[in-house]
Amino acid sequence: MLRRNGAVAREAARRATCGATRLVMGIPTSAEGACRTLVTSSSSSQRPVYVASHGIVPVTRNAGAKIADMGKQAIDAALKGSGLKKDAINAMYVGNMLSGILSNQQHVSPLIATAAGLNGIETTTIEACCGSGGAALRWGYMAIASGMHENVLVLGVEQMTHSDRDSVTKGLATASHWEKEGALGETFVSLNGKLMSLYMKKYGIDREKFAPFSLNAHKNALTSVHSTLKKNVSLDDFIKSTVVKEPVTIMDASPTCDGAAAVLLTSSRELAKDKAGRVVRLAGSGAASDILAVEDRPEPLALVAVDKSLEEALQRSGLDRNSVDIFELHDAYTIMACLCLESAGFAPPGEGTSFAADGHIGLKGILPISTFGGLKARGHPVGATGVYQAAEMNLQLREEAGENQAKGARVAVTQNIGGAGASVYTHVFIQE
């Protein structure tokens, strides 16, 4: 496996001394200067979009959190971080999947706007199943890039733990093709189990080969303040874990939980600048879809929307795969993490598990994933996940990730998936 330029740049940044030189986008640059400026080209004349701040509510599995309260908490934190007053916010887009199903509460965006003191603001709830947060982020990106708005809040919020397991499972299954899958008893555990079985058979590997994805996620969650599963997991734990639906075990799947996260997007570069002079720009957004029913896809192991959405996001950012330092993928299941790596072009087909086993996905690897625990161990409050990813990458690129820092990272990609790859939202963040 070839080492990518993004990883080389990260290692160089770690080791560089004052006055040293390295290559950034092929240009010799002083190490000190390279830590501040990344020159990119854009495929359009759209207005730049910056991340001014974020707010993160710790993910929880303790029933009792209210959706409006969590949303307000995340919004308040984002506003405090930006220094903006509420009347400077032009719009708010809210990612949510299950509130109407589990709580009989549709229309959560005005509910939360009122709770947060933003009554009267333009606000819309965006639903793309588990990809709702990423879809809301794309709406925010488009609102700023188009020139329609100056400052936009993007919120992802989900409440799941107040409902029983069967209700949650059935609710999540509505992200499938109901007539062909959900109504016939398929769940996302069984659908991912089919993909995992197909992969194991095609490439001749055992289930334990997927362990590095789970172990990496749990290791990173141990030092993440907002992650919910803080448990050190060994290979033996993975091998002996309880089977949920063959071959998927509890160590392959993400947990049911509650949470909310927000990012504040702005057209103002000055507003986005932190005390150290760092600026995080949301440089590109991409979205794509695939056939909803997994059984109807000609090649189920090729997640075409993963590839297509990444291509669009990279094109808009003026970058390529070699520039990516972090790939915050959608690891709802270990098989999905593997397929995302391969479908995105970071590992050849059939080599995703080997890529992980070689240590490449760790915080010190050439392509860190699940840097705060990912969906597997940070937790997967489904409609909020895509915004958690964005907030976490703001921490990474502002070098505020503490023990979870991927050192030298300057380009981060987030990818949020609805269903089993039927809708995918990809975003590229750059430290400038």
Coordinates of C-alpha atoms in Angstrom, one line a residue:
M1 CA 0.0 0.0 0.0
L2 CA 1.5 3.4 -1.0
R3 CA 1.7 6.0 1.6
R4 CA -0.4 9.0 0.8
N5 CA 0.9 12.6 0.5
G6 CA -1.5 13.7 3.3
A7 CA 0.0 11.3 5.8
V8 CA 3.6 12.2 4.7
A9 CA 2.7 15.9 5.3
R10 CA 1.3 15.1 8.8
E11 CA 4.4 13.2 9.8
A12 CA 6.6 16.0 8.4
A13 CA 4.7 18.6 10.5
R14 CA 5.3 16.5 13.6
R15 CA 9.0 16.3 13.0
A16 CA 9.7 19.7 11.4
T17 CA 11.9 22.2 13.2
C18 CA 11.8 26.0 12.6
G19 CA 13.1 26.8 9.1
A20 CA 12.7 23.2 7.8
T21 CA 11.0 22.7 4.4
R22 CA 8.5 20.2 3.1
L23 CA 6.1 19.8 0.2
V24 CA 2.6 21.1 0.5
M25 CA 0.5 20.4 -2.7
G26 CA 3.8 19.9 -4.4
I27 CA 5.3 23.3 -3.4
P28 CA 8.4 23.6 -1.1
T29 CA 7.2 25.5 2.0
S30 CA 8.7 26.3 5.4
A31 CA 7.3 24.0 8.0
E32 CA 6.1 26.9 10.1
G33 CA 4.3 28.5 7.2
A34 CA 2.9 25.2 6.0
C35 CA 1.1 24.8 9.3
R36 CA -1.0 27.9 8.5
T37 CA -1.8 27.9 4.8
L38 CA -3.1 25.4 2.4
V39 CA -3.6 26.7 -1.1
T40 CA -6.4 25.0 -3.0
S41 CA -8.3 25.7 -6.2
S42 CA -12.1 25.7 -6.5
S43 CA -14.2 24.3 -9.3
S44 CA -16.6 27.3 -9.0
S45 CA -16.9 30.9 -7.9
Q46 CA -19.1 30.1 -5.0
R47 CA -18.6 32.0 -1.7
P48 CA -16.2 30.4 0.9
V49 CA -17.9 28.7 3.8
Y50 CA -16.1 28.7 7.2
V51 CA -16.8 26.9 10.5
A52 CA -17.0 29.6 13.2
S53 CA -17.6 27.3 16.2
H54 CA -19.3 24.1 17.4
G55 CA -21.3 22.7 20.4
I56 CA -21.2 19.1 21.5
V57 CA -23.5 17.4 24.0
P58 CA -21.9 14.3 25.4
V59 CA -23.6 11.2 23.9
T60 CA -25.6 9.3 26.5
R61 CA -27.4 5.9 26.9
N62 CA -29.2 7.1 30.0
A63 CA -32.9 7.7 29.2
G64 CA -34.1 11.0 30.3
A65 CA -32.6 13.5 27.9
K66 CA -35.2 15.7 26.1
I67 CA -34.7 16.5 22.4
A68 CA -35.4 20.3 22.9
D69 CA -33.1 20.5 25.9
M70 CA -30.2 18.7 24.1
G71 CA -30.7 20.9 21.0
K72 CA -30.6 24.1 23.1
Q73 CA -27.5 22.9 24.9
A74 CA -25.6 22.3 21.7
I75 CA -26.8 25.6 20.2
D76 CA -25.8 27.6 23.3
A77 CA -22.3 26.1 23.2
A78 CA -21.9 27.0 19.5
L79 CA -23.1 30.5 20.0
K80 CA -20.8 31.0 23.0
G81 CA -17.8 29.7 21.0
S82 CA -18.5 32.1 18.2
G83 CA -19.2 35.2 20.2
L84 CA -22.3 35.9 18.0
K85 CA -25.6 37.1 19.3
K86 CA -28.7 35.2 18.5
D87 CA -30.0 37.9 16.2
A88 CA -27.0 37.4 13.9
I89 CA -28.1 33.9 13.0
N90 CA -30.1 33.8 9.7
A91 CA -31.2 30.2 9.6
M92 CA -31.0 26.8 11.4
Y93 CA -31.1 23.4 9.7
V94 CA -31.8 20.4 11.9
G95 CA -30.9 16.8 11.2
N96 CA -33.3 14.3 12.8
M97 CA -34.6 10.8 11.9
L98 CA -36.7 9.3 14.6
S99 CA -38.5 11.9 16.6
G100 CA -41.8 11.5 14.7
I101 CA -41.6 7.7 15.0
L102 CA -40.4 7.3 18.6
S103 CA -41.8 10.5 20.2
N104 CA -44.8 11.4 18.0
Q105 CA -43.0 14.7 17.5
Q106 CA -42.5 15.9 14.0
H107 CA -41.5 19.5 13.4
V108 CA -38.6 19.4 15.8
S109 CA -36.9 22.4 14.2
P110 CA -39.3 25.1 15.5
L111 CA -39.6 23.3 18.8
I112 CA -35.9 23.6 19.3
A113 CA -35.7 27.1 17.9
T114 CA -38.2 28.2 20.5
A115 CA -36.3 26.4 23.3
A116 CA -33.1 28.1 22.2
G117 CA -34.5 31.6 22.0
L118 CA -34.4 31.7 18.2
N119 CA -38.1 31.9 17.7
G120 CA -39.0 33.5 14.3
I121 CA -35.8 32.2 12.5
E122 CA -35.9 30.3 9.3
T123 CA -35.6 26.7 10.3
T124 CA -36.2 23.3 8.7
T125 CA -35.9 19.7 9.8
I126 CA -33.9 17.6 7.4
E127 CA -34.5 13.8 7.2
A128 CA -32.2 11.4 5.4
C129 CA -32.3 8.6 8.0
C130 CA -28.9 8.0 9.6
G131 CA -27.5 10.6 7.1
S132 CA -29.8 13.4 8.4
G133 CA -27.0 15.3 10.1
G134 CA -24.8 15.2 7.0
A135 CA -27.8 16.3 4.9
A136 CA -28.4 19.2 7.2
L137 CA -24.8 20.2 7.0
R138 CA -25.0 20.2 3.2
W139 CA -28.1 22.6 3.4
G140 CA -26.1 24.9 5.6
Y141 CA -23.1 24.8 3.2
M142 CA -25.4 25.6 0.3
A143 CA -27.0 28.5 2.2
I144 CA -23.7 30.2 2.8
A145 CA -22.0 29.3 -0.5
S146 CA -24.9 30.6 -2.5
G147 CA -24.9 34.0 -0.8
M148 CA -28.4 33.5 0.7
H149 CA -27.2 33.7 4.3
E150 CA -24.3 34.9 6.3
N151 CA -24.5 32.9 9.5
V152 CA -26.2 29.5 9.8
L153 CA -26.6 27.0 12.6
V154 CA -26.6 23.3 11.7
L155 CA -27.9 21.0 14.4
G156 CA -28.1 17.3 14.6
V157 CA -30.2 15.8 17.4
E158 CA -31.7 12.4 18.3
Q159 CA -33.5 10.8 21.3
M160 CA -33.7 7.0 21.2
T161 CA -33.1 5.5 24.6
H162 CA -36.6 6.4 26.0
S163 CA -38.1 3.8 23.6
D164 CA -37.9 0.0 23.9
R165 CA -35.5 -2.0 21.7
D166 CA -38.2 -3.4 19.4
S167 CA -39.6 0.1 18.6
V168 CA -36.1 1.5 17.9
T169 CA -35.2 -1.5 15.7
K170 CA -38.4 -1.1 13.7
G171 CA -37.9 2.7 13.5
L172 CA -34.4 2.3 12.1
A173 CA -35.7 -0.3 9.6
T174 CA -37.8 2.4 8.0
A175 CA -34.5 3.5 6.4
S176 CA -34.6 0.3 4.3
H177 CA -36.8 -0.5 1.4
W178 CA -39.9 -1.3 3.5
E179 CA -41.8 -3.5 1.0
K180 CA -38.7 -5.6 0.1
E181 CA -36.8 -5.5 3.3
G182 CA -38.3 -4.0 6.5
A183 CA -41.8 -5.4 6.1
L184 CA -40.2 -8.9 5.6
G185 CA -38.4 -8.7 8.9
E186 CA -35.1 -7.3 7.8
T187 CA -33.3 -4.9 10.2
F188 CA -30.1 -3.1 9.8
V189 CA -28.3 -5.7 11.8
S190 CA -29.5 -8.4 9.4
L191 CA -28.7 -6.3 6.3
N192 CA -25.2 -5.5 7.5
G193 CA -24.9 -9.2 8.4
K194 CA -25.7 -10.1 4.8
L195 CA -23.1 -7.7 3.6
M196 CA -20.5 -9.0 6.1
S197 CA -21.2 -12.7 5.1
L198 CA -20.9 -11.8 1.4
Y199 CA -17.6 -10.1 2.0
M200 CA -16.2 -12.9 4.1
K201 CA -17.2 -15.5 1.5
K202 CA -15.9 -13.4 -1.5
Y203 CA -12.5 -12.7 0.1
G204 CA -12.1 -15.8 2.2
I205 CA -11.7 -14.1 5.6
D206 CA -12.9 -14.8 9.1
R207 CA -15.1 -12.6 11.2
E208 CA -12.2 -11.7 13.5
K209 CA -10.5 -9.9 10.7
F210 CA -13.0 -7.0 11.3
A211 CA -11.7 -6.6 14.9
P212 CA -9.3 -3.7 14.2
F213 CA -12.2 -1.4 13.3
S214 CA -13.9 -2.0 16.7
L215 CA -10.7 -2.0 18.8
N216 CA -9.5 1.3 17.2
A217 CA -12.9 3.0 17.9
H218 CA -13.0 1.8 21.5
K219 CA -9.4 2.8 22.1
N220 CA -10.1 6.4 20.9
A221 CA -13.3 6.7 22.9
L222 CA -11.4 6.1 26.1
T223 CA -9.9 9.6 25.8
S224 CA -12.9 11.3 24.3
V225 CA -14.9 13.5 26.7
H226 CA -18.1 13.2 24.8
S227 CA -18.1 9.5 23.8
T228 CA -20.4 7.1 25.5
L229 CA -18.7 3.6 25.4
K230 CA -15.5 4.1 27.4
K231 CA -14.4 0.5 27.6
N232 CA -11.1 -1.0 26.7
V233 CA -11.7 -3.8 24.2
S234 CA -9.3 -6.6 23.5
L235 CA -9.1 -9.0 20.5
D236 CA -10.3 -11.7 22.8
D237 CA -13.3 -9.6 23.8
F238 CA -14.2 -9.1 20.2
I239 CA -13.9 -12.8 19.4
K240 CA -16.0 -13.9 22.3
S241 CA -18.7 -11.1 22.0
T242 CA -22.4 -12.0 21.8
V243 CA -23.8 -12.7 18.3
V244 CA -26.7 -10.4 17.5
K245 CA -27.4 -11.7 14.0
E246 CA -24.8 -14.0 12.4
P247 CA -22.1 -13.0 11.8
V248 CA -22.6 -9.6 13.5
T249 CA -21.9 -9.3 17.2
I250 CA -22.3 -6.5 19.6
M251 CA -18.7 -5.6 19.0
D252 CA -19.5 -5.0 15.3
A253 CA -22.4 -2.7 15.9
S254 CA -23.0 0.8 17.1
P255 CA -25.1 1.5 20.2
T256 CA -28.5 3.1 20.7
C257 CA -28.1 6.5 22.3
D258 CA -29.1 10.1 22.6
G259 CA -27.2 13.2 21.7
A260 CA -27.0 16.6 19.9
A261 CA -24.2 18.5 18.2
A262 CA -24.1 21.9 16.4
V263 CA -21.8 23.7 14.1
L264 CA -22.1 27.4 13.2
L265 CA -21.2 28.1 9.6
T266 CA -20.3 31.6 8.4
S267 CA -19.2 33.6 5.4
S268 CA -16.8 35.6 7.6
R269 CA -13.2 34.4 7.6
E270 CA -12.5 36.8 10.4
L271 CA -15.2 35.4 12.6
A272 CA -13.9 31.9 12.0
K273 CA -10.4 32.7 13.1
D274 CA -9.3 31.4 16.5
K275 CA -6.8 33.0 18.9
A276 CA -3.9 31.1 17.2
G277 CA -4.9 32.4 13.8
R278 CA -6.3 29.1 12.6
V279 CA -9.3 29.1 10.3
V280 CA -11.3 26.0 9.4
R281 CA -13.0 26.2 6.0
L282 CA -15.8 23.8 4.8
A283 CA -14.2 23.6 1.4
G284 CA -16.4 21.0 -0.3
S285 CA -19.7 19.2 -0.1
G286 CA -20.9 16.2 -2.0
A287 CA -24.0 14.0 -2.0
A288 CA -25.1 11.0 -3.9
S289 CA -27.7 8.1 -3.8
D290 CA -27.8 4.4 -4.6
I291 CA -30.5 1.8 -5.1
L292 CA -32.4 1.6 -1.8
A293 CA -32.9 -2.2 -1.6
V294 CA -29.5 -3.9 -1.1
E295 CA -30.6 -7.0 -2.9
D296 CA -31.4 -5.0 -6.1
R297 CA -27.8 -3.6 -6.4
P298 CA -25.7 -5.2 -9.0
E299 CA -22.6 -5.2 -6.7
P300 CA -23.7 -4.8 -3.0
L301 CA -20.1 -4.6 -1.8
A302 CA -19.4 -1.5 -3.9
L303 CA -21.0 1.5 -2.2
V304 CA -21.3 3.7 -5.3
A305 CA -22.7 6.7 -3.5
V306 CA -19.7 6.7 -1.1
D307 CA -17.4 7.1 -4.1
K308 CA -19.6 9.6 -6.0
S309 CA -20.2 11.9 -3.1
L310 CA -16.5 11.9 -2.2
E311 CA -15.6 12.8 -5.8
E312 CA -17.9 15.8 -5.8
A313 CA -16.7 17.1 -2.4
L314 CA -13.1 16.8 -3.4
Q315 CA -13.7 18.5 -6.7
R316 CA -15.4 21.4 -5.0
S317 CA -12.5 21.7 -2.6
G318 CA -9.8 21.5 -5.3
L319 CA -8.1 18.6 -3.6
D320 CA -7.7 14.8 -4.2
R321 CA -7.5 11.7 -2.1
N322 CA -3.8 12.1 -1.5
S323 CA -4.4 15.3 0.4
V324 CA -6.7 13.7 3.0
D325 CA -5.3 13.3 6.5
I326 CA -8.4 12.1 8.4
F327 CA -11.4 10.1 7.0
E328 CA -14.2 10.3 9.6
L329 CA -16.3 7.6 8.0
H330 CA -19.7 6.0 8.9
D331 CA -18.7 3.0 11.0
A332 CA -22.2 2.0 12.2
Y333 CA -21.0 -1.5 11.6
T334 CA -17.5 -2.9 11.1
I335 CA -18.4 -4.1 7.7
M336 CA -19.6 -0.6 6.8
A337 CA -16.3 0.9 7.9
C338 CA -14.4 -1.6 5.7
L339 CA -16.7 -1.0 2.7
C340 CA -16.4 2.8 3.1
L341 CA -12.6 2.6 3.0
E342 CA -12.7 0.5 -0.2
S343 CA -15.5 2.3 -2.0
A344 CA -13.9 5.6 -1.3
G345 CA -10.7 4.4 -2.9
F346 CA -8.4 4.5 0.2
A347 CA -8.0 0.7 0.1
P348 CA -8.3 -1.8 -2.8
P349 CA -11.4 -4.1 -2.8
G350 CA -10.9 -7.0 -0.4
E351 CA -8.0 -5.2 1.5
G352 CA -10.0 -3.0 3.9
T353 CA -9.5 -5.3 6.9
S354 CA -5.8 -5.6 6.1
F355 CA -5.4 -1.9 5.9
A356 CA -7.0 -1.6 9.3
A357 CA -4.9 -4.5 10.8
D358 CA -1.7 -2.8 9.6
G359 CA -2.4 0.1 11.9
H360 CA -3.2 2.6 9.2
I361 CA -6.5 3.7 10.8
G362 CA -5.1 4.7 14.2
L363 CA -4.5 8.2 15.4
K364 CA -0.8 7.8 14.3
G365 CA -1.7 5.9 11.1
I366 CA -1.7 7.2 7.6
L367 CA -5.5 7.6 7.5
P368 CA -7.1 7.9 11.0
I369 CA -10.7 7.1 11.3
S370 CA -13.2 7.1 14.3
T371 CA -10.9 9.6 16.0
F372 CA -13.2 10.2 18.9
G373 CA -14.6 6.7 18.9
G374 CA -16.8 6.9 15.8
L375 CA -20.3 5.7 15.6
K376 CA -19.1 2.4 17.2
A377 CA -17.9 3.9 20.5
R378 CA -18.7 7.6 20.6
G379 CA -22.2 6.5 19.8
H380 CA -24.7 6.8 17.0
P381 CA -27.6 9.1 17.9
V382 CA -28.6 8.6 14.3
G383 CA -29.9 12.0 13.1
A384 CA -27.1 13.8 14.9
T385 CA -24.1 11.7 13.8
G386 CA -23.2 13.8 10.7
V387 CA -23.0 16.9 12.8
Y388 CA -20.9 15.2 15.5
Q389 CA -18.4 14.3 12.8
A390 CA -18.2 17.9 11.6
A391 CA -17.8 19.3 15.2
E392 CA -15.1 16.7 15.8
M393 CA -13.2 17.7 12.7
N394 CA -13.4 21.3 13.8
L395 CA -11.6 20.2 17.0
Q396 CA -9.0 18.2 15.0
L397 CA -8.2 21.0 12.6
R398 CA -8.0 23.7 15.3
E399 CA -5.6 21.3 17.2
E400 CA -7.9 21.2 20.2
A401 CA -8.5 17.4 20.2
G402 CA -6.3 16.7 23.2
E403 CA -5.3 13.0 23.4
N404 CA -7.4 12.3 20.3
Q405 CA -5.4 14.7 18.1
A406 CA -4.2 13.4 14.8
K407 CA -1.0 15.4 14.7
G408 CA -0.4 17.5 11.7
A409 CA -3.8 16.9 10.2
R410 CA -4.9 19.8 7.9
V411 CA -7.5 18.1 5.6
A412 CA -10.3 16.1 7.1
V413 CA -13.2 14.4 5.3
T414 CA -16.5 13.4 7.0
Q415 CA -18.9 10.9 5.5
N416 CA -22.4 10.3 6.8
I417 CA -24.6 7.5 5.4
G418 CA -28.4 7.1 5.2
G419 CA -29.5 3.4 5.1
A420 CA -27.0 0.8 3.8
G421 CA -25.4 3.3 1.5
A422 CA -28.5 4.6 -0.2
S423 CA -27.8 8.3 0.5
V424 CA -24.3 9.6 1.3
Y425 CA -23.2 13.1 2.4
T426 CA -19.4 13.9 2.2
H427 CA -17.7 17.1 3.4
V428 CA -14.1 18.3 3.2
F429 CA -12.7 20.5 5.9
I430 CA -9.4 22.4 5.6
Q431 CA -7.2 24.2 8.1
E432 CA -6.0 27.5 6.8

